[in-house]
Tab-separated table of C-alpha atoms in Angstrom:
chain	number	residue	atom	x	y	z
A	1	MET	CA	44.339	115.577	82.085
A	2	GLY	CA	42.934	111.898	81.589
A	3	GLU	CA	44.372	109.331	79.085
A	4	LEU	CA	42.536	111.399	75.893
A	5	ALA	CA	41.548	114.849	75.742
A	6	ILE	CA	39.836	117.032	73.041
A	7	ASP	CA	40.815	120.891	72.510
A	8	PHE	CA	38.427	123.176	70.794
A	9	CYS	CA	38.415	126.618	71.028
A	10	GLY	CA	40.491	126.289	74.049
A	11	GLU	CA	37.970	124.362	76.011
A	12	TRP	CA	39.027	120.793	76.949
A	13	HIS	CA	36.832	117.791	76.807
A	14	GLU	CA	37.613	114.262	78.422
A	15	PRO	CA	35.798	111.324	76.974
A	16	ARG	CA	35.446	108.465	79.095
A	17	GLU	CA	36.464	105.061	78.774
A	18	GLY	CA	33.261	102.721	78.119
A	19	GLU	CA	31.219	105.631	76.953
A	20	PRO	CA	30.799	107.083	73.414
A	21	PHE	CA	31.597	110.711	73.145
A	22	ASN	CA	29.518	112.375	70.395
A	23	ILE	CA	30.719	115.365	68.641
A	24	GLY	CA	28.490	117.492	66.276
A	25	ARG	CA	25.444	119.986	66.303
A	26	GLU	CA	24.349	118.295	69.492
A	27	GLY	CA	26.216	115.825	71.850
A	28	ASP	CA	29.064	115.781	74.350
A	29	LEU	CA	30.834	118.608	72.215
A	30	GLU	CA	28.444	120.668	70.794
A	31	VAL	CA	30.495	122.288	67.766
A	32	ASP	CA	28.369	124.812	66.246
A	33	ASP	CA	24.604	125.393	65.722
A	34	ASN	CA	25.267	125.072	61.984
A	35	PRO	CA	22.348	123.457	60.100
A	36	TYR	CA	24.853	121.681	57.379
A	37	LEU	CA	26.232	120.068	60.379
A	38	HIS	CA	25.282	116.569	61.452
A	39	ARG	CA	23.587	116.414	64.878
A	40	LYS	CA	26.191	113.333	65.525
A	41	PHE	CA	28.931	113.611	63.097
A	42	LEU	CA	32.109	112.032	64.731
A	43	GLN	CA	32.278	109.700	67.859
A	44	ILE	CA	35.136	108.825	70.005
A	45	ALA	CA	35.198	105.716	71.964
A	46	ARG	CA	37.612	103.229	73.369
A	47	GLN	CA	37.621	99.531	72.218
A	48	ASN	CA	39.804	96.683	72.967
A	49	GLY	CA	42.572	98.930	74.335
A	50	ILE	CA	42.397	101.380	71.416
A	51	TRP	CA	40.538	104.750	71.078
A	52	TRP	CA	39.008	105.066	67.701
A	53	LEU	CA	37.490	108.049	65.689
A	54	ASN	CA	34.371	107.034	63.903
A	55	ASN	CA	32.399	108.800	61.084
A	56	VAL	CA	28.708	108.187	62.416
A	57	GLY	CA	27.319	110.845	59.809
A	58	THR	CA	25.906	110.323	56.312
A	59	MET	CA	27.201	113.150	54.284
A	60	LEU	CA	30.268	114.640	55.756
A	61	SER	CA	33.890	113.372	55.836
A	62	ALA	CA	36.592	114.524	58.038
A	63	THR	CA	40.253	114.821	57.418
A	64	VAL	CA	42.555	113.386	60.115
A	65	ALA	CA	46.196	114.043	60.376
A	66	ASP	CA	49.350	114.087	62.836
A	67	THR	CA	50.553	117.626	63.627
A	68	THR	CA	53.660	117.001	61.768
A	69	GLY	CA	52.204	116.779	58.401
A	70	GLY	CA	53.452	113.171	57.810
A	71	MET	CA	50.269	111.122	57.982
A	72	GLN	CA	46.817	112.121	56.526
A	73	ALA	CA	43.389	110.316	56.122
A	74	TRP	CA	40.040	111.007	54.931
A	75	VAL	CA	37.363	109.515	57.193
A	76	ALA	CA	34.127	109.255	54.922
A	77	PRO	CA	30.794	108.397	56.522
A	78	GLY	CA	30.788	104.936	58.101
A	79	ALA	CA	34.544	104.908	58.426
A	80	ARG	CA	36.792	104.706	61.463
A	81	ILE	CA	40.322	105.233	62.370
A	82	PRO	CA	42.485	104.517	65.306
A	83	LEU	CA	43.841	107.400	67.057
A	84	VAL	CA	47.539	106.712	67.860
A	85	PHE	CA	49.520	109.639	67.876
A	86	GLY	CA	50.336	111.903	70.761
A	87	GLN	CA	48.434	114.643	69.057
A	88	THR	CA	45.908	114.316	66.244
A	89	ARG	CA	44.166	117.066	64.221
A	90	VAL	CA	40.688	116.681	62.977
A	91	VAL	CA	39.491	119.074	60.361
A	92	PHE	CA	36.083	118.939	58.601
A	93	THR	CA	33.858	121.559	56.654
A	94	ALA	CA	29.841	121.810	56.949
A	95	GLY	CA	28.271	124.113	54.435
A	96	PRO	CA	30.803	127.536	54.324
A	97	THR	CA	32.517	126.652	57.693
A	98	THR	CA	35.499	124.652	58.248
A	99	TYR	CA	36.251	123.505	61.966
A	100	GLU	CA	39.333	122.041	63.522
A	101	PHE	CA	39.901	120.410	66.969
A	102	ASP	CA	42.836	118.385	68.342
A	103	VAL	CA	42.809	114.917	70.057
A	104	HIS	CA	45.571	114.606	72.695
A	105	LEU	CA	46.701	111.172	73.813
A	106	LYS	CA	48.871	110.613	76.865
A	107	THR	CA	50.372	107.061	75.831
A	108	PRO	CA	50.389	107.470	72.107
A	109	ALA	CA	51.464	104.212	70.141
A	110	PHE	CA	53.276	106.082	67.593
A	111	ARG	CA	55.798	108.655	67.863
A	112	GLN	CA	55.683	111.979	65.758
A	113	GLU	CA	58.802	113.178	64.305
A	114	ARG	CA	58.568	116.581	62.499
A	115	GLN	CA	59.686	116.662	58.700
A	116	VAL	CA	62.952	118.793	58.111
A	117	ASP	CA	62.378	121.882	55.651
A	118	ASP	CA	65.019	121.107	52.789
A	119	GLY	CA	64.919	125.099	52.494
A	120	SER	CA	64.807	124.811	48.542
A	121	GLY	CA	61.977	127.171	48.485
A	122	THR	CA	59.914	124.407	46.438
A	123	THR	CA	56.988	122.571	48.160
A	124	THR	CA	57.429	118.848	47.171
A	125	ILE	CA	54.852	116.486	48.806
A	126	GLY	CA	55.776	113.196	46.966
A	127	PRO	CA	55.890	113.635	43.117
A	128	VAL	CA	53.736	117.163	43.121
A	129	ARG	CA	55.569	120.178	42.891
A	130	PHE	CA	53.812	123.545	42.858
A	131	THR	CA	54.755	126.843	41.256
A	132	ASP	CA	54.685	129.687	43.247
A	133	SER	CA	51.403	131.063	41.868
A	134	GLN	CA	49.703	127.607	42.490
A	135	ARG	CA	50.887	127.841	46.352
A	136	ALA	CA	49.502	131.454	46.480
A	137	LEU	CA	46.326	130.280	45.484
A	138	ILE	CA	46.140	127.454	48.138
A	139	VAL	CA	47.373	130.412	50.555
A	140	ALA	CA	44.272	132.630	49.571
A	141	LEU	CA	41.875	129.801	50.083
A	142	ALA	CA	43.546	128.969	53.395
A	143	GLU	CA	44.546	132.409	54.919
A	144	PRO	CA	41.631	132.531	57.292
A	145	MET	CA	42.803	128.919	58.819
A	146	LEU	CA	46.543	130.160	58.565
A	147	ARG	CA	45.872	133.196	60.479
A	148	ARG	CA	43.781	131.394	63.134
A	149	GLU	CA	45.878	130.552	66.382
A	150	GLY	CA	45.001	127.367	68.004
A	151	THR	CA	41.679	125.187	67.220
A	152	GLY	CA	38.379	126.455	66.166
A	153	PHE	CA	36.525	127.289	62.976
A	154	SER	CA	36.823	129.769	60.181
A	155	SER	CA	35.314	130.415	56.704
A	156	ILE	CA	36.980	129.516	53.211
A	157	PRO	CA	36.700	132.244	50.871
A	158	SER	CA	34.824	132.032	47.883
A	159	SER	CA	36.679	131.672	44.459
A	160	ALA	CA	36.054	135.399	43.568
A	161	ALA	CA	37.209	136.550	47.012
A	162	ALA	CA	40.570	134.639	46.732
A	163	ALA	CA	40.819	135.675	43.138
A	164	LYS	CA	40.409	139.426	44.294
A	165	ARG	CA	42.714	138.929	47.230
A	166	LEU	CA	45.658	138.096	44.592
A	167	GLY	CA	44.539	140.446	42.128
A	168	TRP	CA	43.779	137.720	39.403
A	169	ALA	CA	40.654	137.306	37.127
A	170	LEU	CA	38.607	134.762	38.095
A	171	THR	CA	38.942	132.710	34.831
A	172	ARG	CA	42.475	132.693	35.474
A	173	PHE	CA	42.175	131.646	39.187
A	174	ASN	CA	39.809	128.787	38.479
A	175	ARG	CA	41.818	127.367	35.712
A	176	LYS	CA	44.834	127.198	38.038
A	177	LEU	CA	42.614	125.887	40.988
A	178	ASP	CA	41.723	122.779	38.507
A	179	ASN	CA	45.412	122.607	37.818
A	180	VAL	CA	46.253	122.201	41.533
A	181	CYS	CA	43.146	119.712	41.975
A	182	ASP	CA	44.052	117.785	39.041
A	183	LYS	CA	47.876	117.448	40.393
A	184	LEU	CA	46.489	116.037	43.699
A	185	ASP	CA	44.042	113.697	42.298
A	186	ARG	CA	46.567	112.077	40.300
A	187	VAL	CA	48.688	111.072	43.236
A	188	GLY	CA	45.671	109.853	45.142
A	189	VAL	CA	44.228	112.806	47.349
A	190	VAL	CA	40.754	111.890	47.657
A	191	GLY	CA	37.785	114.259	47.774
A	192	LEU	CA	38.676	116.484	44.645
A	193	ARG	CA	36.797	114.875	42.354
A	194	GLY	CA	33.098	113.974	42.113
A	195	GLY	CA	30.943	111.334	39.924
A	196	GLY	CA	32.364	111.118	36.452
A	197	GLY	CA	35.562	112.451	36.872
A	198	LYS	CA	34.303	115.843	37.668
A	199	LEU	CA	35.713	118.143	40.041
A	200	ALA	CA	33.905	118.252	43.339
A	201	THR	CA	31.599	120.751	44.175
A	202	ASN	CA	33.326	121.176	47.770
A	203	ARG	CA	37.055	120.882	46.327
A	204	ARG	CA	38.022	124.346	47.766
A	205	ALA	CA	37.327	122.995	51.364
A	206	ARG	CA	39.103	119.576	50.683
A	207	LEU	CA	41.917	121.364	49.007
A	208	VAL	CA	42.178	123.649	52.417
A	209	GLU	CA	41.788	120.841	54.602
A	210	HIS	CA	44.510	118.600	52.988
A	211	ALA	CA	47.121	121.538	52.066
A	212	VAL	CA	47.021	123.007	55.875
A	213	THR	CA	47.124	119.382	57.497
A	214	SER	CA	49.961	118.007	55.201
A	215	HIS	CA	51.655	121.505	55.442
A	216	ILE	CA	52.024	122.238	51.848
A	217	VAL	CA	50.875	125.782	52.992
A	218	THR	CA	51.928	126.926	56.696
A	219	PRO	CA	51.580	130.398	58.156
A	220	GLU	CA	55.173	131.250	56.724
A	221	ASP	CA	53.907	131.173	53.309
A	222	LEU	CA	51.210	134.115	53.798
A	223	PRO	CA	53.721	136.603	52.341
A	224	LEU	CA	53.209	134.829	48.912
A	225	LEU	CA	49.742	136.874	48.805
A	226	GLU	CA	51.604	139.901	48.139
A	227	THR	CA	54.798	138.823	46.487
A	228	MET	CA	52.127	137.068	43.926
A	229	LYS	CA	49.654	140.082	43.910
A	230	GLY	CA	48.658	140.551	40.209
A	231	LYS	CA	51.285	137.950	38.978
A	232	ALA	CA	50.287	134.601	37.731
A	233	ASP	CA	52.800	132.439	36.157
A	234	GLU	CA	51.781	129.750	33.488
A	235	ASP	CA	51.334	126.390	34.943
């Protein structure tokens, strides 16, 4: 493997130094024939000795995180971010489909150290605390992504499908989804609100991207789907 390599669906790609590597519906890495996906969405290029991930699209954003859950960034159209970790995860949603690929760097500028679980059973991300029912809601939306092994793509369930999975009324599910998004928005998680303070129309996708890459929920949380079925505490 060269200095930098990309893993998508078990296939490996190696960008060449001095040549931009394009990712999208067309390009060096053709992700999917998805009409919601830009022909050229992301671009990886090396400049002044640093590899960069550039968002060259006009509508979609990407969530970029180290695989320990310690760092996350939201790369909007026109923005770029340096690739400095040994393994960086890139997640984005186009229409109903969420995609994920990993970027591996042979000589990273920063070392990743996995966070230690305190074993308390309560998820805390900064000042945010989630009840079991709120975590179950996130797991219901993230279930296809949590059950998938490796990189690739998955579809995020609709609110109605996720509510049915939990045995909840849709109105209760939507109220709890509002609460979860409000909590994260208050601590600075971007992409959960649209203009005028309204909740974003694609908030489910953004919530899943953030929750999975930040390790708010992991495959170990999947049993919550059964333990919280038909239950919904007040939060």
